[in-house]
mmCIF file of C-alpha atoms in Angstrom:
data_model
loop_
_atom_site.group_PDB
_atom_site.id
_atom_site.type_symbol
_atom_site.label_atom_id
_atom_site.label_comp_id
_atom_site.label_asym_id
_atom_site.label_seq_id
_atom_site.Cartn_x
_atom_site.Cartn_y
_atom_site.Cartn_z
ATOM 1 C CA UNK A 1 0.877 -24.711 9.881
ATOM 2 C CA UNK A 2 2.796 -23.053 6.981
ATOM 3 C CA UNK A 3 2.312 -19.232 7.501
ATOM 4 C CA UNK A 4 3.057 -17.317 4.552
ATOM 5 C CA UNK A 5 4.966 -14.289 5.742
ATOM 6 C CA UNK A 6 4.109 -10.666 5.264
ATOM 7 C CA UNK A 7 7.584 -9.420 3.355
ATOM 8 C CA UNK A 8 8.267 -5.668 3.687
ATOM 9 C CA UNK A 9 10.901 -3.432 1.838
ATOM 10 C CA UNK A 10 12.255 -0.756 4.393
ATOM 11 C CA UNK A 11 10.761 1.213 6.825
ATOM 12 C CA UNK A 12 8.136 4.377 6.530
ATOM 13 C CA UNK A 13 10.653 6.339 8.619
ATOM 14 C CA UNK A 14 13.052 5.462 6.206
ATOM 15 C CA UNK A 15 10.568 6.691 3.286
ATOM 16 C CA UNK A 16 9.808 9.676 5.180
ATOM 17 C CA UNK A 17 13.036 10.888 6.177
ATOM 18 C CA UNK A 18 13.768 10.698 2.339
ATOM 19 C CA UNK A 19 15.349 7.595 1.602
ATOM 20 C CA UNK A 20 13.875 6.448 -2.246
ATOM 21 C CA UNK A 21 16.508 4.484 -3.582
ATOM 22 C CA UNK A 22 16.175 0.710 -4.299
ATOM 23 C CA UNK A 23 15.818 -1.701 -1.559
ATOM 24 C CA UNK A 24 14.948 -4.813 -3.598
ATOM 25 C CA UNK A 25 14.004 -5.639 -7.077
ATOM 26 C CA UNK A 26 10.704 -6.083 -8.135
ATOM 27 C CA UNK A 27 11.848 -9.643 -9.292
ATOM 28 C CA UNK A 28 13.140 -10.165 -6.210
ATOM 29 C CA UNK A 29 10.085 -9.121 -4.180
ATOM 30 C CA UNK A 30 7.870 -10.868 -5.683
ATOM 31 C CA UNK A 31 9.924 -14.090 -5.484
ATOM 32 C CA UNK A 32 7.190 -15.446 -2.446
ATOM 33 C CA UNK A 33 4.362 -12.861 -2.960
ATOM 34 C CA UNK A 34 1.765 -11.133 -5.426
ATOM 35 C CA UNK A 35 -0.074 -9.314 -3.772
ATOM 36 C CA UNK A 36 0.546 -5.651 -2.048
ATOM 37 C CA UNK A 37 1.262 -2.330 -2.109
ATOM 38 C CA UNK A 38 4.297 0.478 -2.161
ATOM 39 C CA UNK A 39 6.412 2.855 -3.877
ATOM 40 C CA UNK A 40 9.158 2.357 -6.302
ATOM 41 C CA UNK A 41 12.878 3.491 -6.456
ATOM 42 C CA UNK A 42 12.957 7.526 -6.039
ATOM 43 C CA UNK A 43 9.663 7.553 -5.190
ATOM 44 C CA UNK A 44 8.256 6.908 -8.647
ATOM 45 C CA UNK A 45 4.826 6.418 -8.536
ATOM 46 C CA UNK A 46 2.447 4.511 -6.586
ATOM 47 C CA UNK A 47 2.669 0.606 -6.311
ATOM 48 C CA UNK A 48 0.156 -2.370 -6.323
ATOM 49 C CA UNK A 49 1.073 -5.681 -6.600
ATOM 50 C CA UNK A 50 -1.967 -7.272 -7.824
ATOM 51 C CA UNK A 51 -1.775 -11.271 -9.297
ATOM 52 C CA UNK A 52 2.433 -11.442 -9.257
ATOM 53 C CA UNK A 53 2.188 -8.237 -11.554
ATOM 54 C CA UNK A 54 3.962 -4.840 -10.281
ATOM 55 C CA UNK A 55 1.955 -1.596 -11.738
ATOM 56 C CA UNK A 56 3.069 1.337 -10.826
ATOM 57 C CA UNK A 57 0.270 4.532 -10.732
ATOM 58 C CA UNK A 58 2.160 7.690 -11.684
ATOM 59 C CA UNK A 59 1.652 11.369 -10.739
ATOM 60 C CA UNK A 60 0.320 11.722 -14.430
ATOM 61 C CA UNK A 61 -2.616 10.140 -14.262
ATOM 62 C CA UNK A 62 -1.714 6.753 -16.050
ATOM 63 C CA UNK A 63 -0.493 3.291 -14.860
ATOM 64 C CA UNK A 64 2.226 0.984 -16.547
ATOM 65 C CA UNK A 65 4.053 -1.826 -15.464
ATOM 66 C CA UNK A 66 7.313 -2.655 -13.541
ATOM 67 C CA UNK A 67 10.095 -4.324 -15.146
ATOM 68 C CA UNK A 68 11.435 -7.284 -13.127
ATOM 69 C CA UNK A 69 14.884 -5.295 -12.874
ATOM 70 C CA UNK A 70 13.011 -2.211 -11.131
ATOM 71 C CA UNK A 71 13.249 -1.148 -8.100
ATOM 72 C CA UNK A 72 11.267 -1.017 -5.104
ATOM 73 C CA UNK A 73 11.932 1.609 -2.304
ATOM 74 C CA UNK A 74 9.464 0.513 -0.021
ATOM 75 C CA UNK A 75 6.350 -1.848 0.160
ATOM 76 C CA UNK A 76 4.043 -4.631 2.107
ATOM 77 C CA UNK A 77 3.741 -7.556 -0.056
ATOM 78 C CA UNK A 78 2.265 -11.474 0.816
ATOM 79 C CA UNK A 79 1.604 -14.741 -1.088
ATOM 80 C CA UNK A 80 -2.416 -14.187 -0.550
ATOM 81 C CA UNK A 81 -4.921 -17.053 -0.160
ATOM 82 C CA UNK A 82 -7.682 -16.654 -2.540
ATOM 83 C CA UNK A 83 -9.489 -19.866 -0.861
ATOM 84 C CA UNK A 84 -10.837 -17.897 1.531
ATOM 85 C CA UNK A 85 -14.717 -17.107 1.824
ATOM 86 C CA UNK A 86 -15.465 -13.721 0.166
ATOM 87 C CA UNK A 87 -17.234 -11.068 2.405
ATOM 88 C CA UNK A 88 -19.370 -7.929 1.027
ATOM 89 C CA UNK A 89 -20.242 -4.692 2.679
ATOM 90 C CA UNK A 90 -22.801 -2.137 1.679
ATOM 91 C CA UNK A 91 -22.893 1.490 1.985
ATOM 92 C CA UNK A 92 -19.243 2.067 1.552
ATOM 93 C CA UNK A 93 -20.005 6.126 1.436
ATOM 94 C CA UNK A 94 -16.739 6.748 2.254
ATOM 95 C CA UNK A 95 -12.926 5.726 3.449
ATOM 96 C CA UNK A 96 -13.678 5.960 7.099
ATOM 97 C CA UNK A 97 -17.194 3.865 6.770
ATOM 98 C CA UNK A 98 -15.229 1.080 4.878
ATOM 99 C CA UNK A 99 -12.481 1.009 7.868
ATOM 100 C CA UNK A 100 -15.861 1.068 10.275
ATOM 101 C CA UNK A 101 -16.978 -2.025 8.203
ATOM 102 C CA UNK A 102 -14.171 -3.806 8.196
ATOM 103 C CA UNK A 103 -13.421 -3.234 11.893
ATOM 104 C CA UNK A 104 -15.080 -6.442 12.681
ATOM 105 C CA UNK A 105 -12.628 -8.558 11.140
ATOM 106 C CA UNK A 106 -9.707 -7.478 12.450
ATOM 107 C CA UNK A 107 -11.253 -6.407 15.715
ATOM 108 C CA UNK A 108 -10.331 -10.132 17.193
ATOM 109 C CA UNK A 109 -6.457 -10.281 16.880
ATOM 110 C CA UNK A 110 -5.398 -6.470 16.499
ATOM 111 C CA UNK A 111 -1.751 -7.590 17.182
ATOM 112 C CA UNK A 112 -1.025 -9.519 13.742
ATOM 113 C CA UNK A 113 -1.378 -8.069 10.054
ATOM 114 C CA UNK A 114 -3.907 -8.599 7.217
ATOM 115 C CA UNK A 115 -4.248 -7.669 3.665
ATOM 116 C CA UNK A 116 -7.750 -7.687 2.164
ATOM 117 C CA UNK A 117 -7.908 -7.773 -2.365
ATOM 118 C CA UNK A 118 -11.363 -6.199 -3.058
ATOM 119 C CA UNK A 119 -13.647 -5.185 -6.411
ATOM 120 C CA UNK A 120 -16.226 -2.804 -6.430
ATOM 121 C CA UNK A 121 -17.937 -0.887 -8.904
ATOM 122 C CA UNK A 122 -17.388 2.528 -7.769
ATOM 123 C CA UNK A 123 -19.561 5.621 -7.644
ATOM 124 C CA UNK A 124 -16.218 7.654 -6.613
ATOM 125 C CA UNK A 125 -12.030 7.280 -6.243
ATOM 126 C CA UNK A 126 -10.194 9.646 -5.160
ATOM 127 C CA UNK A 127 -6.498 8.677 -5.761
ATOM 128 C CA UNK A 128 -2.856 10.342 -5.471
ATOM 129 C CA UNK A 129 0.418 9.585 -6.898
ATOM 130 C CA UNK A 130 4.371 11.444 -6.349
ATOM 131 C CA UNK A 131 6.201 12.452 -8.827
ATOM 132 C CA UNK A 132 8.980 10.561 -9.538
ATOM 133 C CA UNK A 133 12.318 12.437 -7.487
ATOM 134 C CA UNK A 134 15.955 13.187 -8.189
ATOM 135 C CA UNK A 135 18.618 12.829 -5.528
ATOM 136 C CA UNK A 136 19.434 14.495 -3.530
ATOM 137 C CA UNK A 137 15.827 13.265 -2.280
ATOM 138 C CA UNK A 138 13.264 15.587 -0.377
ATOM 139 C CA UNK A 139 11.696 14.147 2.484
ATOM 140 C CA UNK A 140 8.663 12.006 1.774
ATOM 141 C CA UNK A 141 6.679 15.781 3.515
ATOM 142 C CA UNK A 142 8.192 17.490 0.789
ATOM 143 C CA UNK A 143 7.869 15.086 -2.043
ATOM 144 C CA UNK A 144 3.971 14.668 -1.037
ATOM 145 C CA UNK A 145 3.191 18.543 -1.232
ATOM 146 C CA UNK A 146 3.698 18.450 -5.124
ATOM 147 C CA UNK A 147 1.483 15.108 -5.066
ATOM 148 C CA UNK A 148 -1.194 15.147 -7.962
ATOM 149 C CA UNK A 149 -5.325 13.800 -7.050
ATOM 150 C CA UNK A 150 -7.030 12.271 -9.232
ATOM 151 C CA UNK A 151 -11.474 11.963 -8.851
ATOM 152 C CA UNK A 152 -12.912 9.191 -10.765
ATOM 153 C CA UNK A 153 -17.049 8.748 -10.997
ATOM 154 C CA UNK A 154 -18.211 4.956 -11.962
ATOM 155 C CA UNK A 155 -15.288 3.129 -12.126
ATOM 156 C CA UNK A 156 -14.340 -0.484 -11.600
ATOM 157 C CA UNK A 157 -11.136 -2.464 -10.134
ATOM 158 C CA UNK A 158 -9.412 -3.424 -7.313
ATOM 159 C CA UNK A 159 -8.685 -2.397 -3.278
ATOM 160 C CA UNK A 160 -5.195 -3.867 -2.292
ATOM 161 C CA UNK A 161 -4.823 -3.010 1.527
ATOM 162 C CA UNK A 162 -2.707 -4.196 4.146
ATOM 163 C CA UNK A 163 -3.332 -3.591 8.413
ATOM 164 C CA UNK A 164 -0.730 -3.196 9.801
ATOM 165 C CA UNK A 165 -0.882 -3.173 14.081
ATOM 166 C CA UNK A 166 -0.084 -0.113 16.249
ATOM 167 C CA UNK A 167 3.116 -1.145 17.725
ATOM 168 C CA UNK A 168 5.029 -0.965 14.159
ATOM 169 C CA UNK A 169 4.890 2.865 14.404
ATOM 170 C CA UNK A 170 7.296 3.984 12.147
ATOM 171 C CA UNK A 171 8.019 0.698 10.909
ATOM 172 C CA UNK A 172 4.840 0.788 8.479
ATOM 173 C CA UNK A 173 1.311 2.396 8.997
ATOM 174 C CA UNK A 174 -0.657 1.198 11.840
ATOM 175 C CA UNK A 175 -4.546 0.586 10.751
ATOM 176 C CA UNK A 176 -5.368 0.483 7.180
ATOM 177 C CA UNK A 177 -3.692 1.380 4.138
ATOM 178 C CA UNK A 178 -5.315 1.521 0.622
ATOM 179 C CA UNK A 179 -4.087 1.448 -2.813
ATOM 180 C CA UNK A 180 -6.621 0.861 -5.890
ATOM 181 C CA UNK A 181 -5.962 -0.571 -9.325
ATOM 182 C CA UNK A 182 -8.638 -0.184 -11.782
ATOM 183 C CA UNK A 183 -10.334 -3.334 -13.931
ATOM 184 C CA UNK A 184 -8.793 -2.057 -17.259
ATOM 185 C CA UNK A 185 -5.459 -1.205 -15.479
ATOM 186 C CA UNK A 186 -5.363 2.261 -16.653
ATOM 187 C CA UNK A 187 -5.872 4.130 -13.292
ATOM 188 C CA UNK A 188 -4.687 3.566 -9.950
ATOM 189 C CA UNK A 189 -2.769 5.129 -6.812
ATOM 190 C CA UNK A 190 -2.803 5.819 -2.895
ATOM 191 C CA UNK A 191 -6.427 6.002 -2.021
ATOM 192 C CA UNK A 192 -7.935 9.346 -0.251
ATOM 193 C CA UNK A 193 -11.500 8.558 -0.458
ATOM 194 C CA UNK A 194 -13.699 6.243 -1.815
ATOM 195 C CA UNK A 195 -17.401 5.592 -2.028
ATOM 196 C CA UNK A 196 -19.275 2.529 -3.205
ATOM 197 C CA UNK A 197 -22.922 0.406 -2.902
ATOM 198 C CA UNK A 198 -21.387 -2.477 -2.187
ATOM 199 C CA UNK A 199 -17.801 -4.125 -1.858
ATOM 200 C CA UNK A 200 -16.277 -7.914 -1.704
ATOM 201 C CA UNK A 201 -13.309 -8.792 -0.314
ATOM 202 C CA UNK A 202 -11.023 -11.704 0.694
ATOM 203 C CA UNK A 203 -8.921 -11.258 3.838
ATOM 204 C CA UNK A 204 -5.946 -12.896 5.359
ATOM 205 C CA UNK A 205 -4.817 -12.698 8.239
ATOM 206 C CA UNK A 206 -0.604 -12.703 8.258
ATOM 207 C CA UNK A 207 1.042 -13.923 11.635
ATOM 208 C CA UNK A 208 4.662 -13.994 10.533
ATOM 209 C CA UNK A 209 6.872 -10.385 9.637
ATOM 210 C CA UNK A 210 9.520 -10.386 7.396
ATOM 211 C CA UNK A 211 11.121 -6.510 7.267
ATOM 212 C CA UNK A 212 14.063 -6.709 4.298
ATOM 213 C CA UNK A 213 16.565 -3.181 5.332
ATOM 214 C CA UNK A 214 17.870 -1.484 2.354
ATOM 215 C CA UNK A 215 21.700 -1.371 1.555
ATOM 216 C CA UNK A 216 21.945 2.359 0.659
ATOM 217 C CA UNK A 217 25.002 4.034 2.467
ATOM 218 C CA UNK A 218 22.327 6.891 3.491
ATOM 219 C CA UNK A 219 20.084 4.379 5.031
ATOM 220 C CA UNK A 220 22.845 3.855 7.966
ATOM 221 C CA UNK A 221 22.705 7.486 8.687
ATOM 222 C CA UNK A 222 19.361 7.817 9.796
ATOM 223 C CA UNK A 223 17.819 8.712 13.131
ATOM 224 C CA UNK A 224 14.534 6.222 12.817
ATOM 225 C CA UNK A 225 13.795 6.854 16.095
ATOM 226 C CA UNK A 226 12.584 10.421 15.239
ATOM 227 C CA UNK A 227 8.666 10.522 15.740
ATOM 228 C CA UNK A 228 7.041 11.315 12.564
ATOM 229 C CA UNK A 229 3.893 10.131 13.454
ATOM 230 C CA UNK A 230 1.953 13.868 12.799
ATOM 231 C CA UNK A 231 3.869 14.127 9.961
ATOM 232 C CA UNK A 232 3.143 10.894 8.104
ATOM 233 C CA UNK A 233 -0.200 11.147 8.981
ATOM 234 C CA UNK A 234 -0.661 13.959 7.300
ATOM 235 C CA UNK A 235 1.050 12.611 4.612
ATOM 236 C CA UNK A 236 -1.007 9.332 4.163
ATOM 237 C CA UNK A 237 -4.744 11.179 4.741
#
């Protein structure tokens, strides 16, 4: 059986400890994949890979798209399998009840990755992007505390999430992690709550890991053995 790989761009330590600059083109990343999420070079906005296209969700409230020249900093992308049966859940009241929900199907094999590509009509979003930073770079802590939210009431798109397991601490996010893309593409970002009546999905599950390291002269100087799990979790809630 072909498995189509799960292809990340650096490491969340990495991002953490500050290091935004370019790990792979957006070209280049999306050379196997079109589906995902991530951030771009220095930072700059929030990114889902929805359909081959790169969109980036900025700190001001709007969303444009990615050049194939662009950057990427870091980010969790896969070829995804649309011929897969379609799921729904109801009562999605909020971001912990739709991890609850989808417990079940992941609850199996909690040792390999997923991403799940999901539309709802949404009663709420609550979304946050970075600004965009200058080197020398904060730390991703830093960067986060200027973050701006957005709250959006009746709106329509996507959920692009991937799972990652527990063991990749520091590598990427274990458990789930949301970004949302609305229908008309004109809002998006990191997703800090949610609530909705009812939400389909696809899911696949992803048994092969490909982790591309960036290049940058910093990158070589960093300690990723640090633990940062308190910090990035306060970071990513």
């Amino acid at each position: 059986v072909f498995m189509k790989p799960l292809i990340q761009a650096s490491t969340l330590n990495a991002l953490m400890l500050g290091n935004f600059d370019q790990t792979i083109s957006v070209k280049e990343f999306l050379h196997h994949a079109d589906t995902g999420i991530g951030t771009y070079t220095g930072l700059d906005g929030e990114a889902i890979f929805e359909d081959g296209v790169a969109y980036r969700a900025t700190a001001e409230g709007t969303v444009s798209q990615m050049k194939p020249e662009d950057g990427v900093a870091f980010g969790t992308v896969v070829a995804f399998d649309s011929n897969v049966p379609s799921h729904t859940l109801f009562g999605v009241n909020s971001l912990d009840e739709l991890r609850h929900q989808l417990e079940p199907y992941v609850q199996e094999n909690k040792n390999i990755f997923y991403m799940i590509k999901g539309q709802a009509e949404f009663n709420t979003m609550h979304v946050r992007s970075c600004f965009a930073c200058q080197k020398p770079y904060p730390t991703l802590s830093e960067a986060a505390s200027k973050q701006r939210e957005f709250h959006y009431d009746h709106v329509s798109g996507s959920l692009i999430a991937v799972y990652c397991p527990a063991y990749v601490e520091g590598i990427n996010l274990p458990g789930w992690h949301f970004h949302f893309l609305s229908g008309d593409k004109s809002k998006g970002g990191h997703v800090l709550g949610l609530s909705a009546d009812h939400f389909t999905f696809q899911i696949n599950p992803i048994s092969e890991f490909s982790l591309l390291l960036p290049s940058n002269p910093e990158f070589s100087k960093l300690n990723l053995c640090e633990d940062l799990s308190a910090k990035t979790a306060a970071v990513e809630g």
